[in-house]
JSON list of C-alpha atoms in Angstrom, two decimals:
[
{"chain": "A", "resi": 183, "resn": "MET", "atom": "CA", "xyz": [-22.57, 16.19, 115.62]},
{"chain": "A", "resi": 184, "resn": "HIS", "atom": "CA", "xyz": [-20.55, 18.62, 117.78]},
{"chain": "A", "resi": 185, "resn": "ILE", "atom": "CA", "xyz": [-20.04, 22.30, 118.30]},
{"chain": "A", "resi": 186, "resn": "ARG", "atom": "CA", "xyz": [-16.68, 23.82, 118.01]},
{"chain": "A", "resi": 187, "resn": "LEU", "atom": "CA", "xyz": [-15.51, 26.63, 120.22]},
{"chain": "A", "resi": 188, "resn": "SER", "atom": "CA", "xyz": [-12.76, 28.67, 118.99]},
{"chain": "A", "resi": 189, "resn": "ILE", "atom": "CA", "xyz": [-12.29, 30.93, 122.05]},
{"chain": "A", "resi": 190, "resn": "ALA", "atom": "CA", "xyz": [-8.99, 29.98, 123.23]},
{"chain": "A", "resi": 191, "resn": "ALA", "atom": "CA", "xyz": [-7.55, 31.11, 119.44]},
{"chain": "A", "resi": 192, "resn": "ALA", "atom": "CA", "xyz": [-9.69, 34.34, 119.69]},
{"chain": "A", "resi": 193, "resn": "ALA", "atom": "CA", "xyz": [-8.76, 35.10, 123.27]},
{"chain": "A", "resi": 194, "resn": "LEU", "atom": "CA", "xyz": [-5.02, 34.81, 122.25]},
{"chain": "A", "resi": 195, "resn": "LEU", "atom": "CA", "xyz": [-5.56, 37.14, 119.16]},
{"chain": "A", "resi": 196, "resn": "ALA", "atom": "CA", "xyz": [-7.23, 39.74, 121.33]},
{"chain": "A", "resi": 197, "resn": "SER", "atom": "CA", "xyz": [-4.46, 39.46, 124.07]},
{"chain": "A", "resi": 198, "resn": "SER", "atom": "CA", "xyz": [-1.40, 39.87, 121.62]},
{"chain": "A", "resi": 199, "resn": "GLY", "atom": "CA", "xyz": [-3.21, 43.20, 120.33]},
{"chain": "A", "resi": 200, "resn": "LEU", "atom": "CA", "xyz": [-3.67, 41.74, 116.89]},
{"chain": "A", "resi": 201, "resn": "THR", "atom": "CA", "xyz": [-7.07, 41.85, 115.22]},
{"chain": "A", "resi": 202, "resn": "ALA", "atom": "CA", "xyz": [-8.30, 39.73, 112.28]},
{"chain": "A", "resi": 203, "resn": "ALA", "atom": "CA", "xyz": [-8.88, 41.51, 109.05]},
{"chain": "A", "resi": 204, "resn": "GLU", "atom": "CA", "xyz": [-12.34, 40.95, 107.96]},
{"chain": "A", "resi": 205, "resn": "PRO", "atom": "CA", "xyz": [-14.79, 42.55, 105.51]},
{"chain": "A", "resi": 206, "resn": "GLU", "atom": "CA", "xyz": [-17.85, 44.47, 107.09]},
{"chain": "A", "resi": 207, "resn": "ARG", "atom": "CA", "xyz": [-20.56, 42.18, 107.83]},
{"chain": "A", "resi": 208, "resn": "ASP", "atom": "CA", "xyz": [-24.05, 42.26, 109.26]},
{"chain": "A", "resi": 209, "resn": "PRO", "atom": "CA", "xyz": [-23.31, 41.49, 112.89]},
{"chain": "A", "resi": 210, "resn": "ASN", "atom": "CA", "xyz": [-26.88, 40.08, 113.41]},
{"chain": "A", "resi": 211, "resn": "LEU", "atom": "CA", "xyz": [-26.09, 37.30, 110.95]},
{"chain": "A", "resi": 212, "resn": "ALA", "atom": "CA", "xyz": [-24.17, 34.09, 111.41]},
{"chain": "A", "resi": 213, "resn": "VAL", "atom": "CA", "xyz": [-21.62, 33.71, 108.44]},
{"chain": "A", "resi": 214, "resn": "VAL", "atom": "CA", "xyz": [-20.31, 30.60, 106.66]},
{"chain": "A", "resi": 215, "resn": "THR", "atom": "CA", "xyz": [-16.81, 30.13, 107.47]},
{"chain": "A", "resi": 216, "resn": "ALA", "atom": "CA", "xyz": [-14.21, 27.89, 105.35]},
{"chain": "A", "resi": 217, "resn": "GLN", "atom": "CA", "xyz": [-15.18, 24.34, 105.69]},
{"chain": "A", "resi": 218, "resn": "PRO", "atom": "CA", "xyz": [-12.62, 21.82, 107.40]},
{"chain": "A", "resi": 219, "resn": "ASP", "atom": "CA", "xyz": [-13.79, 19.26, 105.03]},
{"chain": "A", "resi": 220, "resn": "GLU", "atom": "CA", "xyz": [-16.65, 18.60, 102.81]},
{"chain": "A", "resi": 221, "resn": "ASN", "atom": "CA", "xyz": [-18.43, 16.79, 105.15]},
{"chain": "A", "resi": 222, "resn": "THR", "atom": "CA", "xyz": [-18.76, 19.49, 107.83]},
{"chain": "A", "resi": 223, "resn": "ILE", "atom": "CA", "xyz": [-21.05, 22.57, 107.88]},
{"chain": "A", "resi": 224, "resn": "SER", "atom": "CA", "xyz": [-20.20, 25.61, 110.01]},
{"chain": "A", "resi": 225, "resn": "ARG", "atom": "CA", "xyz": [-21.25, 28.96, 111.00]},
{"chain": "A", "resi": 226, "resn": "ARG", "atom": "CA", "xyz": [-19.26, 31.60, 113.12]},
{"chain": "A", "resi": 227, "resn": "VAL", "atom": "CA", "xyz": [-21.20, 33.41, 115.33]},
{"chain": "A", "resi": 228, "resn": "ARG", "atom": "CA", "xyz": [-19.84, 36.86, 116.11]},
{"chain": "A", "resi": 229, "resn": "PHE", "atom": "CA", "xyz": [-20.33, 38.47, 119.69]},
{"chain": "A", "resi": 230, "resn": "ASP", "atom": "CA", "xyz": [-17.51, 41.05, 119.73]},
{"chain": "A", "resi": 231, "resn": "ASP", "atom": "CA", "xyz": [-20.03, 43.74, 119.01]},
{"chain": "A", "resi": 232, "resn": "LEU", "atom": "CA", "xyz": [-22.43, 42.68, 122.01]},
{"chain": "A", "resi": 233, "resn": "ASN", "atom": "CA", "xyz": [-22.12, 43.55, 125.79]},
{"chain": "A", "resi": 234, "resn": "LEU", "atom": "CA", "xyz": [-22.62, 40.19, 126.90]},
{"chain": "A", "resi": 235, "resn": "THR", "atom": "CA", "xyz": [-22.66, 41.44, 130.73]},
{"chain": "A", "resi": 236, "resn": "THR", "atom": "CA", "xyz": [-26.44, 42.95, 129.87]},
{"chain": "A", "resi": 237, "resn": "ALA", "atom": "CA", "xyz": [-29.64, 40.75, 129.43]},
{"chain": "A", "resi": 238, "resn": "GLN", "atom": "CA", "xyz": [-30.05, 42.49, 126.10]},
{"chain": "A", "resi": 239, "resn": "GLY", "atom": "CA", "xyz": [-26.50, 41.42, 124.95]},
{"chain": "A", "resi": 240, "resn": "ALA", "atom": "CA", "xyz": [-26.83, 37.73, 126.09]},
{"chain": "A", "resi": 241, "resn": "LYS", "atom": "CA", "xyz": [-30.32, 37.53, 124.57]},
{"chain": "A", "resi": 242, "resn": "GLN", "atom": "CA", "xyz": [-28.86, 38.93, 120.91]},
{"chain": "A", "resi": 243, "resn": "PHE", "atom": "CA", "xyz": [-26.18, 36.22, 121.34]},
{"chain": "A", "resi": 244, "resn": "HIS", "atom": "CA", "xyz": [-28.46, 33.35, 121.74]},
{"chain": "A", "resi": 245, "resn": "GLN", "atom": "CA", "xyz": [-30.46, 34.71, 118.80]},
{"chain": "A", "resi": 246, "resn": "ARG", "atom": "CA", "xyz": [-27.58, 34.48, 116.79]},
{"chain": "A", "resi": 247, "resn": "VAL", "atom": "CA", "xyz": [-26.59, 31.02, 118.19]},
{"chain": "A", "resi": 248, "resn": "GLY", "atom": "CA", "xyz": [-30.18, 29.94, 117.19]},
{"chain": "A", "resi": 249, "resn": "THR", "atom": "CA", "xyz": [-29.83, 31.30, 113.66]},
{"chain": "A", "resi": 250, "resn": "ALA", "atom": "CA", "xyz": [-26.53, 29.50, 113.11]},
{"chain": "A", "resi": 251, "resn": "VAL", "atom": "CA", "xyz": [-28.03, 26.13, 114.47]},
{"chain": "A", "resi": 252, "resn": "ARG", "atom": "CA", "xyz": [-30.86, 26.36, 112.46]},
{"chain": "A", "resi": 253, "resn": "GLY", "atom": "CA", "xyz": [-28.78, 27.22, 109.21]},
{"chain": "A", "resi": 254, "resn": "VAL", "atom": "CA", "xyz": [-26.27, 24.26, 109.61]},
{"chain": "A", "resi": 255, "resn": "CYS", "atom": "CA", "xyz": [-28.87, 21.73, 110.59]},
{"chain": "A", "resi": 256, "resn": "LEU", "atom": "CA", "xyz": [-31.09, 22.81, 107.42]},
{"chain": "A", "resi": 257, "resn": "GLU", "atom": "CA", "xyz": [-27.92, 22.31, 105.53]},
{"chain": "A", "resi": 258, "resn": "ALA", "atom": "CA", "xyz": [-27.00, 19.19, 107.04]},
{"chain": "A", "resi": 259, "resn": "THR", "atom": "CA", "xyz": [-30.39, 17.29, 106.80]},
{"chain": "A", "resi": 260, "resn": "GLY", "atom": "CA", "xyz": [-31.89, 19.04, 103.76]},
{"chain": "A", "resi": 261, "resn": "PRO", "atom": "CA", "xyz": [-35.29, 20.92, 103.66]},
{"chain": "A", "resi": 262, "resn": "ASN", "atom": "CA", "xyz": [-37.84, 17.91, 104.33]},
{"chain": "A", "resi": 263, "resn": "PRO", "atom": "CA", "xyz": [-40.33, 19.07, 107.12]},
{"chain": "A", "resi": 264, "resn": "LEU", "atom": "CA", "xyz": [-41.36, 15.75, 108.00]},
{"chain": "A", "resi": 265, "resn": "ASP", "atom": "CA", "xyz": [-37.78, 14.66, 108.90]},
{"chain": "A", "resi": 266, "resn": "TRP", "atom": "CA", "xyz": [-36.81, 14.39, 112.49]},
{"chain": "A", "resi": 267, "resn": "ALA", "atom": "CA", "xyz": [-33.12, 14.50, 111.47]},
{"chain": "A", "resi": 268, "resn": "GLU", "atom": "CA", "xyz": [-33.31, 18.37, 111.55]},
{"chain": "A", "resi": 269, "resn": "TYR", "atom": "CA", "xyz": [-34.86, 18.54, 115.00]},
{"chain": "A", "resi": 270, "resn": "SER", "atom": "CA", "xyz": [-32.37, 15.79, 116.10]},
{"chain": "A", "resi": 271, "resn": "CYS", "atom": "CA", "xyz": [-29.51, 18.01, 114.81]},
{"chain": "A", "resi": 272, "resn": "GLN", "atom": "CA", "xyz": [-30.71, 21.34, 116.22]},
{"chain": "A", "resi": 273, "resn": "ARG", "atom": "CA", "xyz": [-31.26, 19.72, 119.85]},
{"chain": "A", "resi": 274, "resn": "THR", "atom": "CA", "xyz": [-28.04, 18.18, 119.70]},
{"chain": "A", "resi": 275, "resn": "ALA", "atom": "CA", "xyz": [-26.41, 21.19, 118.56]},
{"chain": "A", "resi": 276, "resn": "TRP", "atom": "CA", "xyz": [-28.06, 23.42, 121.10]},
{"chain": "A", "resi": 277, "resn": "ARG", "atom": "CA", "xyz": [-27.11, 20.91, 124.16]},
{"chain": "A", "resi": 278, "resn": "ASP", "atom": "CA", "xyz": [-23.65, 21.33, 123.22]},
{"chain": "A", "resi": 279, "resn": "ALA", "atom": "CA", "xyz": [-23.83, 25.09, 122.41]},
{"chain": "A", "resi": 280, "resn": "ARG", "atom": "CA", "xyz": [-25.42, 25.98, 125.84]},
{"chain": "A", "resi": 281, "resn": "PRO", "atom": "CA", "xyz": [-22.41, 25.14, 128.20]},
{"chain": "A", "resi": 282, "resn": "GLN", "atom": "CA", "xyz": [-20.38, 27.23, 125.58]},
{"chain": "A", "resi": 283, "resn": "ILE", "atom": "CA", "xyz": [-22.42, 30.04, 125.57]},
{"chain": "A", "resi": 284, "resn": "ALA", "atom": "CA", "xyz": [-22.33, 30.16, 129.38]},
{"chain": "A", "resi": 285, "resn": "LYS", "atom": "CA", "xyz": [-18.51, 30.11, 129.34]},
{"chain": "A", "resi": 286, "resn": "VAL", "atom": "CA", "xyz": [-18.49, 33.12, 126.92]},
{"chain": "A", "resi": 287, "resn": "ILE", "atom": "CA", "xyz": [-20.97, 35.12, 128.94]},
{"chain": "A", "resi": 288, "resn": "GLU", "atom": "CA", "xyz": [-19.08, 34.25, 132.33]},
{"chain": "A", "resi": 289, "resn": "ALA", "atom": "CA", "xyz": [-15.83, 35.41, 130.59]},
{"chain": "A", "resi": 290, "resn": "ALA", "atom": "CA", "xyz": [-17.43, 38.63, 129.40]},
{"chain": "A", "resi": 291, "resn": "GLN", "atom": "CA", "xyz": [-18.54, 39.33, 132.69]},
{"chain": "A", "resi": 292, "resn": "LEU", "atom": "CA", "xyz": [-14.96, 38.59, 134.47]},
{"chain": "A", "resi": 293, "resn": "ALA", "atom": "CA", "xyz": [-13.37, 40.81, 131.78]},
{"chain": "A", "resi": 294, "resn": "ALA", "atom": "CA", "xyz": [-15.80, 43.69, 132.68]},
{"chain": "A", "resi": 295, "resn": "LEU", "atom": "CA", "xyz": [-15.22, 43.24, 136.57]},
{"chain": "A", "resi": 296, "resn": "ASN", "atom": "CA", "xyz": [-11.45, 43.11, 135.94]},
{"chain": "A", "resi": 297, "resn": "GLY", "atom": "CA", "xyz": [-11.72, 46.15, 133.32]},
{"chain": "A", "resi": 298, "resn": "THR", "atom": "CA", "xyz": [-9.95, 44.15, 130.86]},
{"chain": "A", "resi": 299, "resn": "ALA", "atom": "CA", "xyz": [-10.97, 44.13, 126.75]},
{"chain": "A", "resi": 300, "resn": "SER", "atom": "CA", "xyz": [-12.05, 41.05, 125.43]},
{"chain": "A", "resi": 301, "resn": "GLY", "atom": "CA", "xyz": [-11.48, 42.12, 121.75]},
{"chain": "A", "resi": 302, "resn": "PRO", "atom": "CA", "xyz": [-12.86, 40.30, 118.71]},
{"chain": "A", "resi": 303, "resn": "MET", "atom": "CA", "xyz": [-14.40, 37.03, 119.26]},
{"chain": "A", "resi": 304, "resn": "SER", "atom": "CA", "xyz": [-16.77, 34.39, 117.60]},
{"chain": "A", "resi": 305, "resn": "ILE", "atom": "CA", "xyz": [-17.61, 30.67, 118.31]},
{"chain": "A", "resi": 306, "resn": "ARG", "atom": "CA", "xyz": [-18.18, 28.44, 115.53]},
{"chain": "A", "resi": 307, "resn": "ILE", "atom": "CA", "xyz": [-21.03, 25.79, 115.10]},
{"chain": "A", "resi": 308, "resn": "ALA", "atom": "CA", "xyz": [-20.34, 22.82, 113.38]},
{"chain": "A", "resi": 309, "resn": "VAL", "atom": "CA", "xyz": [-22.19, 19.55, 112.21]},
{"chain": "A", "resi": 310, "resn": "ALA", "atom": "CA", "xyz": [-21.52, 16.66, 109.87]},
{"chain": "A", "resi": 311, "resn": "ARG", "atom": "CA", "xyz": [-23.25, 16.55, 106.86]},
{"chain": "A", "resi": 312, "resn": "ARG", "atom": "CA", "xyz": [-25.93, 13.92, 106.80]}
]
């Protein structure tokens, strides 16, 4: 299991002045993105609408990541409540996500200090189907 973070691509897109055209979505939901292959399950977690320099913004971002982690792990392992595979999947996904979340929040804080715009961004949570 692994978490994929596409911050570099999103940052490049943002710094170029281009934006990705996407349909309107509820920003509080993680959304399913195109799968690299049929053995990978992923969710994209948006944070471009959050102020990650505030405690409330960081909390909302963590909640969105939690929704994505639960979603990919439930899909990867199936809905068996007695199966430890889902628990293990979530534990691993969170372990991999935490340092990446910290990097995103740190980047937002640096951008705020420097007065630069961060543009549209998201991270991708991806796990292997079991």
